[in-house]
Short mmCIF file of C-alpha atoms in Angstrom, two decimals:
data_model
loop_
_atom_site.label_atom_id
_atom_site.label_comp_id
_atom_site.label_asym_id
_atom_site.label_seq_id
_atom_site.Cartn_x
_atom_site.Cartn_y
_atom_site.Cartn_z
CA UNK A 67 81.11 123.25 -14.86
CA UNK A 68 77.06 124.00 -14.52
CA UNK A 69 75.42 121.60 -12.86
CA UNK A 70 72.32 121.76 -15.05
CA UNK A 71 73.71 120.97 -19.18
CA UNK A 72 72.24 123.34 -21.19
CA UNK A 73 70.58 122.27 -24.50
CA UNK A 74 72.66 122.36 -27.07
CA UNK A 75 72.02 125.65 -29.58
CA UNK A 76 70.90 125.10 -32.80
CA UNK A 77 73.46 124.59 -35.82
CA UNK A 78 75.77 122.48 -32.98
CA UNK A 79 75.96 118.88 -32.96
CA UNK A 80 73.56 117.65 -30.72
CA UNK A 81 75.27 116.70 -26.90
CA UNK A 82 72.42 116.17 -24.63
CA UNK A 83 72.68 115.51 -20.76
CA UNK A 84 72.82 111.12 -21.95
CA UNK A 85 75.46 111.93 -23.66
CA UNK A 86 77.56 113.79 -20.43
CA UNK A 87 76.78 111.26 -18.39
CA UNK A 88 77.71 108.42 -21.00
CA UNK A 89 81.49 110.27 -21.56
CA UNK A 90 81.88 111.02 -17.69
CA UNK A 91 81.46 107.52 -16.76
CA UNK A 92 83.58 105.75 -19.23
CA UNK A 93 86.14 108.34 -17.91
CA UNK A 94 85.69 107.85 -14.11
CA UNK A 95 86.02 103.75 -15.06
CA UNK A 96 89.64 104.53 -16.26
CA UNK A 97 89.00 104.68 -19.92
CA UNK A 98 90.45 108.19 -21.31
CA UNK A 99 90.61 107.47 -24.65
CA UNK A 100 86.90 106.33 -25.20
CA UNK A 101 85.76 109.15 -23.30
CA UNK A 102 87.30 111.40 -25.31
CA UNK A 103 86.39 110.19 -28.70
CA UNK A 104 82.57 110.10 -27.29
CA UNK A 105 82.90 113.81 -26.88
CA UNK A 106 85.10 115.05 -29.41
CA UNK A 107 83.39 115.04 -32.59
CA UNK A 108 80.17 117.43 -30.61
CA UNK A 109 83.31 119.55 -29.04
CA UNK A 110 85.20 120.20 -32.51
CA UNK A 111 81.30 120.79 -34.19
CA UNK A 112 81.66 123.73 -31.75
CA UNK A 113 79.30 122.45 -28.83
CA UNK A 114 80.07 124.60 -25.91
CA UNK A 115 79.40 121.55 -23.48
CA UNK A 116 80.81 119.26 -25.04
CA UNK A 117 83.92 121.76 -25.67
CA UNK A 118 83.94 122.29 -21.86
CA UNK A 119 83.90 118.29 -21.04
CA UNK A 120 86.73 117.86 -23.10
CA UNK A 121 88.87 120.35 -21.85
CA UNK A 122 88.13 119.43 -18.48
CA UNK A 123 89.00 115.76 -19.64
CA UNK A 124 92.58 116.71 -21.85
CA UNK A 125 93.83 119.14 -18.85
CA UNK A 126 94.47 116.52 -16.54
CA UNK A 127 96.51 114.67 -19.11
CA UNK A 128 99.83 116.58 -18.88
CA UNK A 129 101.43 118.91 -21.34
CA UNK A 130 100.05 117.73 -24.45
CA UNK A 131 96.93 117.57 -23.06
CA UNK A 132 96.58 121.00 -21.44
CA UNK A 133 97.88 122.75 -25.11
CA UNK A 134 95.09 120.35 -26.49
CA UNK A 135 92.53 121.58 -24.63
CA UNK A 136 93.22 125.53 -25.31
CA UNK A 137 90.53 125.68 -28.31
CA UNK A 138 87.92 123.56 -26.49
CA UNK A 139 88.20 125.91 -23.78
CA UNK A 140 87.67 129.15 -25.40
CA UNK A 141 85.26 127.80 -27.65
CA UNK A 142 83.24 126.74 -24.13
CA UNK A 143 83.74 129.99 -22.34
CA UNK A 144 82.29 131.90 -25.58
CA UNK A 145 79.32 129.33 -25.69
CA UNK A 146 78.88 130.45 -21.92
CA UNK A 147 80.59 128.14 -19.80
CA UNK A 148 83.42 130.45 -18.07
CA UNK A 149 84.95 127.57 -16.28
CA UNK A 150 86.42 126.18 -18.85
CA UNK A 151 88.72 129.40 -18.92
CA UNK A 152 90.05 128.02 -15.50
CA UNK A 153 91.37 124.60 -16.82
CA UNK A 154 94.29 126.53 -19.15
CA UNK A 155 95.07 129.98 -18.10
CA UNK A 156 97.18 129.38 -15.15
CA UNK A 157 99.26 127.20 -16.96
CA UNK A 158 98.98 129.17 -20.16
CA UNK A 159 100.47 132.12 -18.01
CA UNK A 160 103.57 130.39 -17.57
CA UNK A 161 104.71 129.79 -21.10
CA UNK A 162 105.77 133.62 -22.47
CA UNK A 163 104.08 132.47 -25.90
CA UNK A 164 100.38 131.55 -24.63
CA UNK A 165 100.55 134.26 -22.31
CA UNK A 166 99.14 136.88 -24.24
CA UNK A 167 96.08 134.83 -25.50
CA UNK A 168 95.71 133.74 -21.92
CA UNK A 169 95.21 136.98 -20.85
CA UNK A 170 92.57 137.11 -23.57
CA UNK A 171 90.77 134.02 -22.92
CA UNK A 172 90.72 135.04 -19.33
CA UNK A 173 88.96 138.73 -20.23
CA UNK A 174 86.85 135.99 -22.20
CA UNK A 175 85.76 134.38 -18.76
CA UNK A 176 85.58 138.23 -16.44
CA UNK A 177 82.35 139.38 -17.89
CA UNK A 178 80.41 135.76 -16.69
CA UNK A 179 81.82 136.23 -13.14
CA UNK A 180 84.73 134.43 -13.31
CA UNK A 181 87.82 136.08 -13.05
CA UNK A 182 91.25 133.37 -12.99
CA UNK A 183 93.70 136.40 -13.49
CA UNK A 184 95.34 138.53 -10.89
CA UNK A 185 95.83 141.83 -12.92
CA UNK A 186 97.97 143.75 -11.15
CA UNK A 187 99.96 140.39 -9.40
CA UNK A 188 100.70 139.62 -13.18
CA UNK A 189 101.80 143.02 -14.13
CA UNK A 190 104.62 143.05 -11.33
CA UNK A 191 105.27 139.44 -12.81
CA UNK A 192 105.73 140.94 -16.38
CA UNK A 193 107.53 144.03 -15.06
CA UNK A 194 110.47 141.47 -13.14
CA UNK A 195 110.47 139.68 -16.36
CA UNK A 196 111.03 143.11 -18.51
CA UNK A 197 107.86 141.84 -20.65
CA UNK A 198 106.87 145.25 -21.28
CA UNK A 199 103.71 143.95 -23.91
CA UNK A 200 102.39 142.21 -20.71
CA UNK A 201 102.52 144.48 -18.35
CA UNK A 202 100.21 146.34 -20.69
CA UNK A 203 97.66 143.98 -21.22
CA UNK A 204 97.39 143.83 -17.35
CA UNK A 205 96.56 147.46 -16.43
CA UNK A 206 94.91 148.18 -19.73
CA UNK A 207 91.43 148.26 -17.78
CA UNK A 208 89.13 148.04 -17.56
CA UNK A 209 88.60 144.30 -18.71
CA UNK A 210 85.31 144.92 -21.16
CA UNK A 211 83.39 141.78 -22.58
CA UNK A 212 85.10 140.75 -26.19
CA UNK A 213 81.83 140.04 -27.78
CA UNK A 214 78.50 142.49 -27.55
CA UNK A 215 75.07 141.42 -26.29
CA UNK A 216 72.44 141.34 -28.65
CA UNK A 217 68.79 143.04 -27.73
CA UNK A 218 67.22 139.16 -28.22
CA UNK A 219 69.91 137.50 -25.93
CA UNK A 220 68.92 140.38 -23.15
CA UNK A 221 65.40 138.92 -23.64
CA UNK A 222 66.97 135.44 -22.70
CA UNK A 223 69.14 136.37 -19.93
CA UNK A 224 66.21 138.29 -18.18
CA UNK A 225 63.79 135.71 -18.78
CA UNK A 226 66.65 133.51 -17.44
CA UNK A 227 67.12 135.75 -14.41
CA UNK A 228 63.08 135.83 -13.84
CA UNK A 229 63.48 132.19 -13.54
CA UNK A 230 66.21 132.14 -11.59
CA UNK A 231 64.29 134.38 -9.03
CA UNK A 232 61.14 132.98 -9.21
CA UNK A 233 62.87 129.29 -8.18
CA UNK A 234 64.79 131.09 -5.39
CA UNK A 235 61.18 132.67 -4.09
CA UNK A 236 59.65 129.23 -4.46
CA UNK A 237 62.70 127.45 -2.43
CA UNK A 238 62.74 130.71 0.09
CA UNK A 239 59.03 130.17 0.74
CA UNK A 240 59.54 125.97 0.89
CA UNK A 241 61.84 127.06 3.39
CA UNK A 242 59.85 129.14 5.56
CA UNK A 243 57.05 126.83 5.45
CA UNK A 244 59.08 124.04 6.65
CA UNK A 245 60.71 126.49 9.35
CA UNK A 246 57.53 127.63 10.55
CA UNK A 247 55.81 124.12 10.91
CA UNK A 248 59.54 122.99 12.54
CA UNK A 249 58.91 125.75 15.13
CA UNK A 250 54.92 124.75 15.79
CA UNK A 251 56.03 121.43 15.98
CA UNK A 252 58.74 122.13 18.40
CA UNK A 253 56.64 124.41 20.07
CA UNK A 254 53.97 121.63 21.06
CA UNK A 255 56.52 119.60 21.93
CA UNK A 256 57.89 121.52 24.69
CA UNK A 257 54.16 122.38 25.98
CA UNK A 258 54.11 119.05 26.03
CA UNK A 259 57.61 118.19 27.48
CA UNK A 260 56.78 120.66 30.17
CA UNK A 261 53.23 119.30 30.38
CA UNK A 262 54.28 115.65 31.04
CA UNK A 263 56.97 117.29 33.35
CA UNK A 264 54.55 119.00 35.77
CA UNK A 265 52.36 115.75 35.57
CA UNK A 266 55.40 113.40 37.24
CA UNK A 267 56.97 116.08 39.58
CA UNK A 268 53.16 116.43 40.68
CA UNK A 269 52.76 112.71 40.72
CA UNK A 270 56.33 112.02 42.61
CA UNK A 271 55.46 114.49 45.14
CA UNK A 272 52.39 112.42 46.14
CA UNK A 273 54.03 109.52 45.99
CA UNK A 274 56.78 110.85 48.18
CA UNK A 275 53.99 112.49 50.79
CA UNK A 276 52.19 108.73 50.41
CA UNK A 277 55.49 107.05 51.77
CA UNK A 278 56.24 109.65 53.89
CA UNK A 279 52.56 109.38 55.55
CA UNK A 280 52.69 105.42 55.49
CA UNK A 281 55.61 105.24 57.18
CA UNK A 282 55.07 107.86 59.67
CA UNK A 283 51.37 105.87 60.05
CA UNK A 284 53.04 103.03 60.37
CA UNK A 285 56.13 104.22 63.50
CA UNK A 286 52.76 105.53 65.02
CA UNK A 287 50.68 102.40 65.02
CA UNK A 288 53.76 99.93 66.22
CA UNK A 289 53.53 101.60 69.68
CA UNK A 290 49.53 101.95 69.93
CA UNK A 291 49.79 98.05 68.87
CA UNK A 292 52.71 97.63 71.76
CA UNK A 293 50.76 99.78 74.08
CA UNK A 294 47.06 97.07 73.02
CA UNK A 295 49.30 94.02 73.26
CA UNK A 296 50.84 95.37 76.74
CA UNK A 297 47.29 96.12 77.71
CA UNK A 298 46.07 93.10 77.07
CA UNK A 299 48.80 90.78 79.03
CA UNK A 300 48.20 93.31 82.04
CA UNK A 301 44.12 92.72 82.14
CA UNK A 302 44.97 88.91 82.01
CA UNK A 303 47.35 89.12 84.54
CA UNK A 304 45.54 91.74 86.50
CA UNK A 305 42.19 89.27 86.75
CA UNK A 306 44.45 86.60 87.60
CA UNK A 307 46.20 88.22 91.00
CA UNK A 308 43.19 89.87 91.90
CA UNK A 309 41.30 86.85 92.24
CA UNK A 310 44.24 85.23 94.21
CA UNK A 311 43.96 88.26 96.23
CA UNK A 312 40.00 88.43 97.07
CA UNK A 313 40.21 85.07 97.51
CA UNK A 314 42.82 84.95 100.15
CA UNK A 315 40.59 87.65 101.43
CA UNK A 316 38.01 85.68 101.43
CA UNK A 317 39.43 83.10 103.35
CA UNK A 318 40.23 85.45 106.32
CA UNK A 319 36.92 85.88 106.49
CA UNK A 320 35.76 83.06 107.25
CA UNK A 321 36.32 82.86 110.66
CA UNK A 322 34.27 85.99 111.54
CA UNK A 323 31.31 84.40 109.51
CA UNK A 324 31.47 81.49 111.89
CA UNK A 325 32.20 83.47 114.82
CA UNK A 326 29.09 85.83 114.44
CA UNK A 327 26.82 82.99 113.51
CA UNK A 328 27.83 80.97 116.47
CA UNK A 329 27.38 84.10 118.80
CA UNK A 330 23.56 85.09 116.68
CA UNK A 331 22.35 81.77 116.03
CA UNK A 332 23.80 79.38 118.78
CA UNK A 333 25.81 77.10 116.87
CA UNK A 334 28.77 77.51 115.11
CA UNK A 335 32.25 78.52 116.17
CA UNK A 336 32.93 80.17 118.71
CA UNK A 337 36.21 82.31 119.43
CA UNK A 338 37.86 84.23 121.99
CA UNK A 339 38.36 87.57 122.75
CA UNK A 340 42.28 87.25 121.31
CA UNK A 341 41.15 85.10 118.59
CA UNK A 342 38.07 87.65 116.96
CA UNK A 343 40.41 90.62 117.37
CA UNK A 344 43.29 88.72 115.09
CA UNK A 345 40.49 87.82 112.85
CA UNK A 346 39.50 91.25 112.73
CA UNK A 347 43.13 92.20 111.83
CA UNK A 348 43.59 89.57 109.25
CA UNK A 349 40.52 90.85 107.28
CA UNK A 350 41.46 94.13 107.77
CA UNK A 351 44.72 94.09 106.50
CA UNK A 352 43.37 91.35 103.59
CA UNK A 353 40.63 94.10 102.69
CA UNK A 354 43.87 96.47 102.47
CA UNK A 355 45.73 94.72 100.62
CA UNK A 356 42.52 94.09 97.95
CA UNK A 357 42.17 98.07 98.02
CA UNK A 358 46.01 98.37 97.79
CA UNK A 359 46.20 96.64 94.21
CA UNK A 360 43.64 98.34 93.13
CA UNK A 361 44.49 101.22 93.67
CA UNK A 362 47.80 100.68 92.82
CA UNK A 363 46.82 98.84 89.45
CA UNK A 364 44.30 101.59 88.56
CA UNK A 365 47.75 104.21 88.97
CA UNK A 366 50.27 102.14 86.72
CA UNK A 367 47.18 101.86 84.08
CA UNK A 368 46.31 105.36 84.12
CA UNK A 369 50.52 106.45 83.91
CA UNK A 370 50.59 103.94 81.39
CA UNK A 371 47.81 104.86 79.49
CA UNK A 372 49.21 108.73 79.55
CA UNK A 373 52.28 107.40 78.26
CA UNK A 374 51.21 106.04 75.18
CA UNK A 375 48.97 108.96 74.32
CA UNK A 376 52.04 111.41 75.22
CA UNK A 377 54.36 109.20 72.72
CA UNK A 378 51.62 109.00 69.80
CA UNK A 379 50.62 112.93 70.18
CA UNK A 380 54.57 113.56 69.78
CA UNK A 381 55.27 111.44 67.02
CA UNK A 382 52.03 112.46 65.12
CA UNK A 383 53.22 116.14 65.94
CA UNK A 384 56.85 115.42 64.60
CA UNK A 385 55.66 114.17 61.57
CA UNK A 386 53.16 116.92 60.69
CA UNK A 387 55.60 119.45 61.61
CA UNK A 388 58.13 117.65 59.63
CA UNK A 389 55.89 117.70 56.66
CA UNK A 390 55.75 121.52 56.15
CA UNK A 391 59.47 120.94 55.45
CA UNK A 392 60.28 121.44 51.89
CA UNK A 393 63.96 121.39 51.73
CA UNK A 394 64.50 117.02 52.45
CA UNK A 395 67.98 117.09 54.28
CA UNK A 396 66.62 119.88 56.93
CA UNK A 397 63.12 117.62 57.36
CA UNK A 398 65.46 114.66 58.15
CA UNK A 399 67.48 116.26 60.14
CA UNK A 400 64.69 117.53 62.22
CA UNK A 401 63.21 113.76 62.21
CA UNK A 402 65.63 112.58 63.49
CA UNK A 403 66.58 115.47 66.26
CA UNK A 404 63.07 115.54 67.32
CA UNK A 405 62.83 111.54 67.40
CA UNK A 406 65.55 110.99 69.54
CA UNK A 407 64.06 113.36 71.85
CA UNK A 408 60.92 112.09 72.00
CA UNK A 409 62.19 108.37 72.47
CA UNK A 410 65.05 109.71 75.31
CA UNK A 411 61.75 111.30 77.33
CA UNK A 412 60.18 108.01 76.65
CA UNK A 413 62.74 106.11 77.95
CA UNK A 414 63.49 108.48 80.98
CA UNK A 415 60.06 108.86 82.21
CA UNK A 416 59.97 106.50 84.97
CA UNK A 417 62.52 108.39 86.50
CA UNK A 418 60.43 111.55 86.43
CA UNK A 419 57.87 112.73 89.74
CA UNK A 420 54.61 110.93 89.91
CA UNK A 421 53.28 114.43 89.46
CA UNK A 422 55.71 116.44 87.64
CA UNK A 423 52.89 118.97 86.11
CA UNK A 424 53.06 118.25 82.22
CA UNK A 425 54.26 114.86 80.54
CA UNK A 426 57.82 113.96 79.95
CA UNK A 427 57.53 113.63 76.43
CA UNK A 428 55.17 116.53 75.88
CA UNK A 429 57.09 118.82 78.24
CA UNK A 430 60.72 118.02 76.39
CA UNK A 431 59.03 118.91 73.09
CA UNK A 432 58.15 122.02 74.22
CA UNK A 433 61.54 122.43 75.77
CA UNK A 434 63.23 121.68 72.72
#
């Protein structure tokens, strides 16, 4: 049935849209009977809504009901609500005594749009059935409209049409607003998804390099700060045997200060010819030993020192090379290769000539 009740036309009882929904409900709560009388009297005053309410309501009450609502129905299809044709004519088709004004009720309904008869399917029906009358009614076609339009009612049904199309324009353009600011607003949000994107893959890739740099920072400054601490034990230790050592050296030359003051001045000790020869010795070999250290100090500081700088250079090259990296599983990779390189030339470099040309660490880099 329309979904919009038309008004009802003038000379009909009056059935207004109250009045639908009034009947409908008192039917949906289980009350047939009540519904029915609220609708009848505007359905048998010829109301085509109300005619089309009731045979909606009396075809879903069995056989009585359907044959009931046979009047109601054409009377609802001529006041133009086709439909109503639908609630009777398949059943009416099935009793050989309706079915000849259900064939008319349904050429009633064909000129509205609605068609509920299968022409030609019926005509084979007749022809089994040797209903010779109804196979004529079938393929007499074509189906015209029982009733002629009047000029006036083309003025309504074009005016009606105009309507029509001028709501459909209005929802068509409703629509294409709404699709168009839907697309501008999914438009900015993508710029913006992608904006906000680009702003953390930016922002993770500087906080990546910032670890990346603080830890490498941090391998680098563990062995200056070993190589500082080492350096520091050494120059306390260092003072500490070197004074034992100019002392002793100092003591052997004591002796020859006597000695030479005796033999200048007069007084003082004096010593043979053996004993200022093994006093000469013993501050020889004392001075030796005081030049020995150093020099032997000044050559473990100065490997030492070389060390460090070699192992800090290679890490701090290892990491920058490892930087220019992009792809993560080769950087570690190379990290780590390069790492345990540097750290096996580390740990094999005493082993190595005192003058083997380049550094152990440097020169396996370069090897590798």
């Amino acid at each position: 049935m329309s979904s919009s009740p038309p008004t009802a036309t003038a000379g009909y009882p009056t059935f207004d849209a109250d009045a639908f929904t009034s009947a409908t409900q008192t039917w949906m709560q289980g009350q047939p009977e009540p519904a029915k009388a609220q609708v009848r009297p505007a359905a048998e005053g010829g109301n085509p809504l109300a005619s089309a309410l009731l045979a909606w309501f009396l075809h879903q009450q069995g056989e009585a009901g359907w044959r009931e609502a046979i009047p109601f129905a054409e009377t609802a299809v001529r006041g133009g609500f086709p439909q109503a044709a639908g609630y009777v004519v398949g059943t009416m088709m099935g009793d050989p005594s309706l079915r000849s004004k259900a064939v008319d009720l349904a050429r009633l309904a064909a000129p509205l749009g609605l068609n509920y008869v299968d022409p030609l399917g019926q005509a084979v029906n007749f022809a089994q059935q040797g209903d010779v009358a109804g196979v004529g009614a079938m393929t007499s076609l074509p189906w015209t409209t029982p009733f002629p339009i009047e000029s006036d009612q083309w003025t309504t049904v074009l005016e009606a049409a105009r309507s029509s199309s001028s709501a459909i324009d209005s929802v068509r353009k409703e629509a294409e607003d709404r699709a168009e600011k839907l697309r501008s607003a999914a438009d900015e949000l993508s710029e913006h998804f992608e904006s906000s994107k680009a702003s953390i893959d930016s922002q993770s890739s500087r906080l990546k390099t910032l670890i990346t740099q603080t830890t490498n920072a941090q391998a680098s400054s563990f062995f200056d700060s070993e190589a500082q601490a080492a350096e520091g034990q050494a120059n306390k230790a260092w003072n500490v045997g070197i004074g034992i050592v100019v002392f002793g050296a100092f003591l052997s030359l004591i002796p020859l200060i006597a000695h030479y003051c005796a033999l200048f001045g007069g007084h003082g000790l004096r010593l043979s010819e053996t004993q200022v020869l093994g006093a000469h010795l013993t501050a020889a070999l004392a001075l030796a030993a005081v030049a020995g250290v150093l020099l032997t100090r000044s050559r473990v500081r100065d490997r030492n020192r070389q060390r460090n700088r070699d192992l800090s250079v290679a890490l701090n090259t290892m990491f920058a090379y490892g930087e220019q990296i992009e792809d993560a599983t080769e950087r570690q990779r190379f990290i780590h290769d390069m790492g345990r390189t540097v750290i096996e030339a580390y740990l094999q470099q005493d082993s190595a000539g005192p003058d083997d040309g380049l550094s152990g660490i440097l020169s396996a880099l370069i090897r590798r």
